[in-house]
Short mmCIF file of C-alpha atoms in Angstrom, two decimals:
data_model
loop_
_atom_site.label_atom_id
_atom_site.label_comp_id
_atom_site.label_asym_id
_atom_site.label_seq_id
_atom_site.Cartn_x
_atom_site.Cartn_y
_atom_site.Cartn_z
CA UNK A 1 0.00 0.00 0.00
CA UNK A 2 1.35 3.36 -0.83
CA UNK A 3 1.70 6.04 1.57
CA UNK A 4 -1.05 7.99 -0.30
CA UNK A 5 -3.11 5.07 0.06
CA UNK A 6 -2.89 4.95 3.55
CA UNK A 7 -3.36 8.69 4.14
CA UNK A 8 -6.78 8.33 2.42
CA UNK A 9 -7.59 5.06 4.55
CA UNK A 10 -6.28 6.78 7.97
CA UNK A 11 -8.54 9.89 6.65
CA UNK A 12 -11.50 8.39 6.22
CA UNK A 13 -11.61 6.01 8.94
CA UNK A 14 -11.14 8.99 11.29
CA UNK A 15 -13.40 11.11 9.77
CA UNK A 16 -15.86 8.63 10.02
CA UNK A 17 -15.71 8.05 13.51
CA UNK A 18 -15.46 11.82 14.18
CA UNK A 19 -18.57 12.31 12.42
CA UNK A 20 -20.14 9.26 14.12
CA UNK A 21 -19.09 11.30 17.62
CA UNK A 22 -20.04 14.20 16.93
CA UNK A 23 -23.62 13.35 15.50
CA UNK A 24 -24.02 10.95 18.44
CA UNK A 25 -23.37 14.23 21.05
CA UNK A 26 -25.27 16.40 19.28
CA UNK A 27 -28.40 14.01 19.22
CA UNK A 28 -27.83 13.52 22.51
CA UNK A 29 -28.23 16.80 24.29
CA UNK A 30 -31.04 18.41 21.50
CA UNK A 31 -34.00 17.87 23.75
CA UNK A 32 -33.10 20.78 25.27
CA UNK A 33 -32.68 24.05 23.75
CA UNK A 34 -29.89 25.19 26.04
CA UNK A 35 -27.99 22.23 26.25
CA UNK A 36 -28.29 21.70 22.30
CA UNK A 37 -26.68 24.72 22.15
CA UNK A 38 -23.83 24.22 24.33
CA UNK A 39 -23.42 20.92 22.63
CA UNK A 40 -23.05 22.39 19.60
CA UNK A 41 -20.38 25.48 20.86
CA UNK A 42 -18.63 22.45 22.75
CA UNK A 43 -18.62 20.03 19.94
CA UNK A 44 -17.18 23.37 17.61
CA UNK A 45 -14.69 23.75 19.54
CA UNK A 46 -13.59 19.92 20.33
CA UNK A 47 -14.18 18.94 16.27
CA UNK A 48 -11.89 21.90 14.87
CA UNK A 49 -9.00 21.48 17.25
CA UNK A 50 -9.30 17.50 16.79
CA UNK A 51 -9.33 18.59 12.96
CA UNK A 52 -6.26 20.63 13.25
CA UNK A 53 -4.27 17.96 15.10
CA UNK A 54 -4.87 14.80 13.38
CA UNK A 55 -4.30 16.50 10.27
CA UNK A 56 -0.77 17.23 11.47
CA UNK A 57 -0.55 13.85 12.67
CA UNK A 58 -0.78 12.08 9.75
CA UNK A 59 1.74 14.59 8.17
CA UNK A 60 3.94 13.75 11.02
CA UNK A 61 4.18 17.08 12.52
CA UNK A 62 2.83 19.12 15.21
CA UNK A 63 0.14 21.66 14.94
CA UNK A 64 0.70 25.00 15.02
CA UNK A 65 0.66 26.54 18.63
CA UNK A 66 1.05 23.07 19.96
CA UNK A 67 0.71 21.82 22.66
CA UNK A 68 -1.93 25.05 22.83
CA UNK A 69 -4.21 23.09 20.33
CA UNK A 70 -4.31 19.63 22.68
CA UNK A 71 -4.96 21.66 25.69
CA UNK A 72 -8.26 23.46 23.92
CA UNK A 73 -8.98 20.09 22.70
CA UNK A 74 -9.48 19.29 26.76
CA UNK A 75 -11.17 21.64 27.57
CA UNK A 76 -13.93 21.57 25.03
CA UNK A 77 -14.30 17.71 26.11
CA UNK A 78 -14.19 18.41 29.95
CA UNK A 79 -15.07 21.59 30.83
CA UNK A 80 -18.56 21.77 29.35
CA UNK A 81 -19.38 18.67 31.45
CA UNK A 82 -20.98 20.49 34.68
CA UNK A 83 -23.59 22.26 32.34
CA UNK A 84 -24.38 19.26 30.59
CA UNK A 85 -26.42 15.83 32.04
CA UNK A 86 -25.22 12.26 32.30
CA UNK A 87 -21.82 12.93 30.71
CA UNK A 88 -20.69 15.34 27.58
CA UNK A 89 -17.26 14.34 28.07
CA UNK A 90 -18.23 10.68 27.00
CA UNK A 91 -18.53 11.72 23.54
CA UNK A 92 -15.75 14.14 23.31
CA UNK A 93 -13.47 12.26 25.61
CA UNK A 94 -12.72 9.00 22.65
CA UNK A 95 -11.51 12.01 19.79
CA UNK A 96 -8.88 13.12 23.11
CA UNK A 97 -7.62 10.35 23.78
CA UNK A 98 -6.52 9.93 20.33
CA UNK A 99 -4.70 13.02 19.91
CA UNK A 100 -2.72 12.12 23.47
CA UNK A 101 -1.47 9.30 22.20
CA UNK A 102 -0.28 10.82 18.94
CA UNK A 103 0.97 13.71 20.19
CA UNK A 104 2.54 12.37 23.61
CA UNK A 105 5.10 9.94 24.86
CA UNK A 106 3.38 6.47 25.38
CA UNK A 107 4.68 6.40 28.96
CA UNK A 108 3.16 9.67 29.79
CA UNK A 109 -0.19 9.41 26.60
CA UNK A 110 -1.41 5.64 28.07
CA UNK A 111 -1.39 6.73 31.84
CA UNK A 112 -3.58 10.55 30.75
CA UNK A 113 -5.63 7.62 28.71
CA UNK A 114 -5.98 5.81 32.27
CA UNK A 115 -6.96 8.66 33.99
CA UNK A 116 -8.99 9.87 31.01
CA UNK A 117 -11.25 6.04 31.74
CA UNK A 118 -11.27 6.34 35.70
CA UNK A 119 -12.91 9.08 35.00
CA UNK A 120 -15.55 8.64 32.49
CA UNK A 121 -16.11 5.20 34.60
CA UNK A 122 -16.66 7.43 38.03
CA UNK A 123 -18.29 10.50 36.38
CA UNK A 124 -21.05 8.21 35.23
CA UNK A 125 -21.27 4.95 37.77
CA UNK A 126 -23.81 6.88 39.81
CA UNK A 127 -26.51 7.48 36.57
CA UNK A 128 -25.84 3.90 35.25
CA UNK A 129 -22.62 1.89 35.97
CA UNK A 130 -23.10 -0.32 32.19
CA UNK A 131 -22.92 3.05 30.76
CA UNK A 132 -19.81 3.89 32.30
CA UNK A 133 -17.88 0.97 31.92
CA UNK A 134 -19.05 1.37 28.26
CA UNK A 135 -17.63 5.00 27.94
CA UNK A 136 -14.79 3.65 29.69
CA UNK A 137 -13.87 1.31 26.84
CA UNK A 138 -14.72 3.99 24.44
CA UNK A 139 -12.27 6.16 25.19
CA UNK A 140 -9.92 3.60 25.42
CA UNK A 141 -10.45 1.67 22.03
CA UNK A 142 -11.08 4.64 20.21
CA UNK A 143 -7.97 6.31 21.29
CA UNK A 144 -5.83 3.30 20.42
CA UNK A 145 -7.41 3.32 16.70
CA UNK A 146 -6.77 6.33 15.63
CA UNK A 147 -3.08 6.36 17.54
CA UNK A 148 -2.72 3.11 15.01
CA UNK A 149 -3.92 4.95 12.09
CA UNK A 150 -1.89 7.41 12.23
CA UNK A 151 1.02 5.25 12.85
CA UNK A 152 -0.11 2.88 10.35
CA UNK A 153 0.15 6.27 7.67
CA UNK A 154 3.38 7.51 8.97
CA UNK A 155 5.30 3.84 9.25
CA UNK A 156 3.88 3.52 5.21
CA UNK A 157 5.01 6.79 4.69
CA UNK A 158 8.54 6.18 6.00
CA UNK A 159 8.37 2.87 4.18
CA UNK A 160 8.32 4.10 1.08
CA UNK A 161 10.44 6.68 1.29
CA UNK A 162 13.31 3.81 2.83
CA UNK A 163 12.42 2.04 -0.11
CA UNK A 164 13.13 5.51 -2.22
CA UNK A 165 16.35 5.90 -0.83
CA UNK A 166 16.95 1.92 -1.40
CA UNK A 167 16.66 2.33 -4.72
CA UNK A 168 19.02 6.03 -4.95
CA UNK A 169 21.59 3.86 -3.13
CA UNK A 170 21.37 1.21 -5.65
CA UNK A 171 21.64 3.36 -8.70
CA UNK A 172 24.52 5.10 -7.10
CA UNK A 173 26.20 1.87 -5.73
CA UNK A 174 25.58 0.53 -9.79
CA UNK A 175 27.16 4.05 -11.00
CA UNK A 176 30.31 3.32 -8.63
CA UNK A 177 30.48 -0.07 -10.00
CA UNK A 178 30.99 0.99 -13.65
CA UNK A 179 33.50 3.62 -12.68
CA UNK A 180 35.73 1.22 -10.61
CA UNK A 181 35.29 -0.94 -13.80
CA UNK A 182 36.25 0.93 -15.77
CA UNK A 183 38.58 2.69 -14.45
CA UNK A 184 40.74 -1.01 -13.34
CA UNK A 185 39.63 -2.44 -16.98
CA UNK A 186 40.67 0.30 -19.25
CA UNK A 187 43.75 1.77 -17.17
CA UNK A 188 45.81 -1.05 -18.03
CA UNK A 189 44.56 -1.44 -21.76
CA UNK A 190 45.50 2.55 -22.43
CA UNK A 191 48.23 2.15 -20.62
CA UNK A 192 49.88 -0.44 -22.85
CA UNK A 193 48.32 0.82 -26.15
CA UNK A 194 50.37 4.27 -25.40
CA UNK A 195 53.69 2.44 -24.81
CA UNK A 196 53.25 0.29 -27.83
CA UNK A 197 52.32 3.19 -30.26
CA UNK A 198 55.16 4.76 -28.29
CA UNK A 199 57.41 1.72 -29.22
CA UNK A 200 55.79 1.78 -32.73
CA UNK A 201 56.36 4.77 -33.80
CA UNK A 202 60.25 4.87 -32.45
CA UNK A 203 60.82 1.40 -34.40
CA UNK A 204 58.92 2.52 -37.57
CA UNK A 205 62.09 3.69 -39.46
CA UNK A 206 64.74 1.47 -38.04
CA UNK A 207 63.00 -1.88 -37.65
CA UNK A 208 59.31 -1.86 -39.27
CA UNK A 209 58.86 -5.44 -38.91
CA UNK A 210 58.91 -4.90 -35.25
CA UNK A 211 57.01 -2.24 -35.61
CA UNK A 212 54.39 -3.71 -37.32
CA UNK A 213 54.37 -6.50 -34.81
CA UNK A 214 54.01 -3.51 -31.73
CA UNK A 215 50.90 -2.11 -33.58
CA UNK A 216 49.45 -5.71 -34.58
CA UNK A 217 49.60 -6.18 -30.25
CA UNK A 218 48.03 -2.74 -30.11
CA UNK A 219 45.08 -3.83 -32.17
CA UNK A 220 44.61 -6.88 -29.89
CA UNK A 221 44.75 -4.85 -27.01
CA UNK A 222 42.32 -2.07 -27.99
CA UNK A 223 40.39 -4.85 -29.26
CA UNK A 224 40.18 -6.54 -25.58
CA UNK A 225 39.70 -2.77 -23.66
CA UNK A 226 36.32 -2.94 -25.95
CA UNK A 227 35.65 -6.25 -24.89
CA UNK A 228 35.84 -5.08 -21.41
CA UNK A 229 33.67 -1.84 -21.98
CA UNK A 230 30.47 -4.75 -23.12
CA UNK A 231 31.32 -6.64 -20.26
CA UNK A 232 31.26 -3.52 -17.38
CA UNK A 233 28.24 -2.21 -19.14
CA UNK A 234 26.50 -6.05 -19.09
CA UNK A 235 27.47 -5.91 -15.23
CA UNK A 236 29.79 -9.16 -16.27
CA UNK A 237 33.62 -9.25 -14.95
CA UNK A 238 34.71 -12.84 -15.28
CA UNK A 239 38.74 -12.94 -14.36
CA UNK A 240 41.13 -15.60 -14.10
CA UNK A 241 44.20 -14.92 -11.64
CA UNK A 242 45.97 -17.21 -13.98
CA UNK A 243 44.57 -15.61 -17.25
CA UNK A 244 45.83 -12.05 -15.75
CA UNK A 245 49.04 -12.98 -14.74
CA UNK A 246 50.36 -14.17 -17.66
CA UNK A 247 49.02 -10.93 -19.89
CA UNK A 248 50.17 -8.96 -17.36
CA UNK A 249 53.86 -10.87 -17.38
CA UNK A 250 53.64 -10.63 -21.43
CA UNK A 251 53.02 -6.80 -21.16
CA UNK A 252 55.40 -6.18 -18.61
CA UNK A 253 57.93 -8.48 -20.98
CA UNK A 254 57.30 -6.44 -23.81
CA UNK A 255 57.79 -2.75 -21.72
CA UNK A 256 61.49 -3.84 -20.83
CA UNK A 257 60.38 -4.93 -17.54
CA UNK A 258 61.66 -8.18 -16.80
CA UNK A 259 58.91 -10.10 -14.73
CA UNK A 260 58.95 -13.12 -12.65
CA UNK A 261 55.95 -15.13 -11.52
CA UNK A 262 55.47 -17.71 -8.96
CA UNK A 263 51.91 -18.86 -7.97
CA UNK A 264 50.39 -21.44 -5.71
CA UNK A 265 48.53 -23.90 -7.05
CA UNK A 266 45.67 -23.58 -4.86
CA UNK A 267 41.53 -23.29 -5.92
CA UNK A 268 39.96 -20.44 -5.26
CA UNK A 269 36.50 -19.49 -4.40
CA UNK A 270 35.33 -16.92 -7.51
CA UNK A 271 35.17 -14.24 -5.76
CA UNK A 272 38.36 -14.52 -4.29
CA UNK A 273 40.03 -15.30 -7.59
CA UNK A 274 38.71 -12.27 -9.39
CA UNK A 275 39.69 -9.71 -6.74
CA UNK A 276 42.90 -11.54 -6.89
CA UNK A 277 42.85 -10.69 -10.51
CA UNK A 278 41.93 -7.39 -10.13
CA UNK A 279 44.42 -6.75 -8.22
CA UNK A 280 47.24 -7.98 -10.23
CA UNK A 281 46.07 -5.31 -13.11
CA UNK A 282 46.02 -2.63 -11.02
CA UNK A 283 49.33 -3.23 -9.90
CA UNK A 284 50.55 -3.88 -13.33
CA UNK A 285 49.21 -0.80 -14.69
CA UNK A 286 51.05 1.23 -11.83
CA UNK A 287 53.90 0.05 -12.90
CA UNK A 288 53.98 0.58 -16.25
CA UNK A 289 52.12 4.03 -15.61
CA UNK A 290 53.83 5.63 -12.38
CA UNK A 291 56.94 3.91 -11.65
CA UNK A 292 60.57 3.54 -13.61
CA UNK A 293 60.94 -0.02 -12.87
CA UNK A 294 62.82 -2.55 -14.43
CA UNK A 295 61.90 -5.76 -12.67
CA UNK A 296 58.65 -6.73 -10.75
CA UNK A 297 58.03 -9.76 -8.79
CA UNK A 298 54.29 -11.27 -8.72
CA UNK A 299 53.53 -14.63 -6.39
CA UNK A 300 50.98 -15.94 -4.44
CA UNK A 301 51.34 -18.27 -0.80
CA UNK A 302 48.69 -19.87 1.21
CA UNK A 303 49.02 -19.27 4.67
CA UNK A 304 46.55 -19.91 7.49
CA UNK A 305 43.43 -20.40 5.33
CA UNK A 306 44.22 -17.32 3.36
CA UNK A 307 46.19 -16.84 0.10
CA UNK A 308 48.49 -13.85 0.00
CA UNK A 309 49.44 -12.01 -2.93
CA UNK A 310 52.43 -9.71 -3.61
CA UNK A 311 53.51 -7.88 -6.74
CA UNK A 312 56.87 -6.20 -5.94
CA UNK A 313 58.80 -4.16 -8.65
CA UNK A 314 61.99 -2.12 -7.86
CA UNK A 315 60.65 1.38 -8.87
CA UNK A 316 59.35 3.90 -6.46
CA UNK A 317 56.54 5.82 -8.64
CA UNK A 318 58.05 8.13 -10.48
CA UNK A 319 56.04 10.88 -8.67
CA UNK A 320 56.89 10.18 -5.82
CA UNK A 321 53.29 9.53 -4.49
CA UNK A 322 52.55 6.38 -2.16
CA UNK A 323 50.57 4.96 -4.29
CA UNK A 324 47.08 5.26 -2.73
CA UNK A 325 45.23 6.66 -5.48
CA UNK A 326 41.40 5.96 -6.81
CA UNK A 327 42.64 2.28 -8.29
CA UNK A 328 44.00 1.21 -5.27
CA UNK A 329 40.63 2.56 -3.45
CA UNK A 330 38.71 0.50 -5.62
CA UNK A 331 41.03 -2.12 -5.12
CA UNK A 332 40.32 -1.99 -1.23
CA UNK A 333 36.98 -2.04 -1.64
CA UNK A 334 36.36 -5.06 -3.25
CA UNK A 335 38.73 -6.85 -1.08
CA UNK A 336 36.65 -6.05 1.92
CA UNK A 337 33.81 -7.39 -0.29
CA UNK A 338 35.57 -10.26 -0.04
CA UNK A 339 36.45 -10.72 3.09
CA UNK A 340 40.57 -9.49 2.71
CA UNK A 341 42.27 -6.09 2.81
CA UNK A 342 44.88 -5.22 0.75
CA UNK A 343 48.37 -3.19 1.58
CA UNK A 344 50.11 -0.77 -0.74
CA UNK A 345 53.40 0.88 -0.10
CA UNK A 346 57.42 1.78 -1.14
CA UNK A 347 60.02 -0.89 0.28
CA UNK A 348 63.13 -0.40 1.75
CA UNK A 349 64.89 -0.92 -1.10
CA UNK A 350 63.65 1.93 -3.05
CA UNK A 351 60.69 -0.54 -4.51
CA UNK A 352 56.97 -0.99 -4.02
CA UNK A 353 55.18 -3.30 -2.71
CA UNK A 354 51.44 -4.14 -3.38
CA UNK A 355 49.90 -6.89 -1.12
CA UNK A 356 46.60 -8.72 -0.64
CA UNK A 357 45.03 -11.37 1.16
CA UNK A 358 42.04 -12.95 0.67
CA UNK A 359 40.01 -16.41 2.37
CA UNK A 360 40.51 -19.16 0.54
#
């Protein structure tokens, strides 16, 4: 049910029984002229302000000049009671007890709801005790309805609006996605079309074989960086940690960085395996983008129930930066998706080291 829904439901239902109220009191008291009439003024004065705060009830706020409103509320539905027979405030009292409990604590609304009952049950034992114990529970069901329409309205209300805000969260979270994608996908694939048009272009005139073999590899690779734009948009990322490491030893091979690799052969859980993968191209592409290194180390242990991976290469970046920028952000993120963390920093020996570990 939509919170409009319920607004109209909680509306009428209200209405309904404030109508039924106030029809009942005014029926009540017209045999005589003067009490008709102060039935009426009293039933004015107890129907607007009940108006006026249920209304802002149901919007969730208060009324204006609260808690002024409540208190006229009371003392339309009490203080008419000495000038009227057998007990106005029996008709008036139900609509009170209704704004109490919307408007007050429950620790403080039930008990003035108690009190409210005591006394509609002593007002009117003497005239006829069935009658009393009647207004009694009057006052006391009536009260609790409209408290739990009102709540009913505002918990749909805030409902729907969660559910709003679900679905903002999940656009944005899908937005991030694609950006981290992309920007983990494609930084590697520029990245190594740019040093082998670079490469190209310097062995055009001396060697154009070679060359022509650099810018067939550059045609593969711009070729797999579209590949990888269909998958991110189709929400698909299937990696292999084995798959990666060997294009990113072949690209590292072919950049004058000499590469070793050294990998456990242990089965991984997917998830672990891709952020595994995911890692190693981000690493890769730092080297090849921010560093001057000329060799870079990549293995993988298994130690208690967790595989660690480390992709050392022997250039600082060349910026001097520590190497915590938006890749490495992303890359942190998805290994706490996965249960790991992931470390990123220069070595001692004027290297850097990138380190994760996930569960295995």
């Amino acid at each position: 049910m939509t919170s409009t829904s319920a607004r109209r439901l909680a509306i009428v239902l209200i209405t309904v029984v404030s109508v039924a109220y106030t029809v009942i009191g005014l029926l009540y008291f017209a045999f005589s002229p003067t009490s008709g009439v102060v039935a009426a003024v009293a039933m004015l004065g107890v129907v607007t302000t009940h108006f006026l705060n249920v209304r802002a009830g149901l919007r969730g706020e208060r009324p204006p000049l609260f808690p002024l409103t409540v208190v006229l509320q009371a003392v339309a539905t009490f203080l008419p009671d000495p000038f009227l027979p057998n007990g106005w405030s029996g008709v008036a009292a139900p609509m009170l007890a209704g704004t109490v409990l919307v408007f007050l604590p429950l620790r403080w609304g039930g008990p003035l709801v108690g009190v409210m009952v005591g006394y509609m049950i002593v007002s009117v034992a003497y005239v006829n005790p069935a009658v009393a114990l009647f207004y009694g529970v009057t006052v006391a069901t009536t009260g609790g309805m409209i408290y739990a329409l009102v709540r009913f309205m505002r918990v749909t209300a805030e409902l729907e609006q969660a559910r709003a805000e679900l679905a903002e969260a999940a656009v944005l979270k899908e937005r991030l996605r694609i950006s981290r994608d992309l920007h983990d996908g494609l930084g590697r694939s520029l990245t190594a079309i740019a040093l082998k048009g670079d490469l190209a272009s310097r062995l055009m005139e001396r060697d154009p074989v070679s060359a022509r073999g650099e810018v067939s590899e550059l045609v593969q690779v711009a070729r797999e960086a579209a590949q990888d734009v269909r998958q991110v948009a189709r929400g698909y990322r299937e990696l292999s940690l084995a798959g990666e490491v060997h294009r990113a030893a072949a690209l590292l091979e072919s950049s004058g960085v000499g590469c070793q690799v050294h990998l456990a052969d242990v089965t991984l859980p997917r998830r672990s395996e891709e952020v595994l993968a995911w890692a190693v191209r981000e690493a890769v592409t730092n080297v090849l983008r921010h560093s001057r290194a000329t060799t870079c180390t990549i293995s993988t242990s298994q130690r208690a129930g967790a595989l660690h991976l480390e992709v050392v290469n022997d250039g600082v970046p060349a910026d001097g930066g520590n190497g915590q920028g938006s890749g490495l952000t992303g890359l942190a993120e998805r290994a706490a998706q996965a249960g790991g963390s992931v470390e990123a920093a220069a070595t001692g020996a004027g290297g850097f080291r990138l380190a994760m570990k996930v569960p295995t």
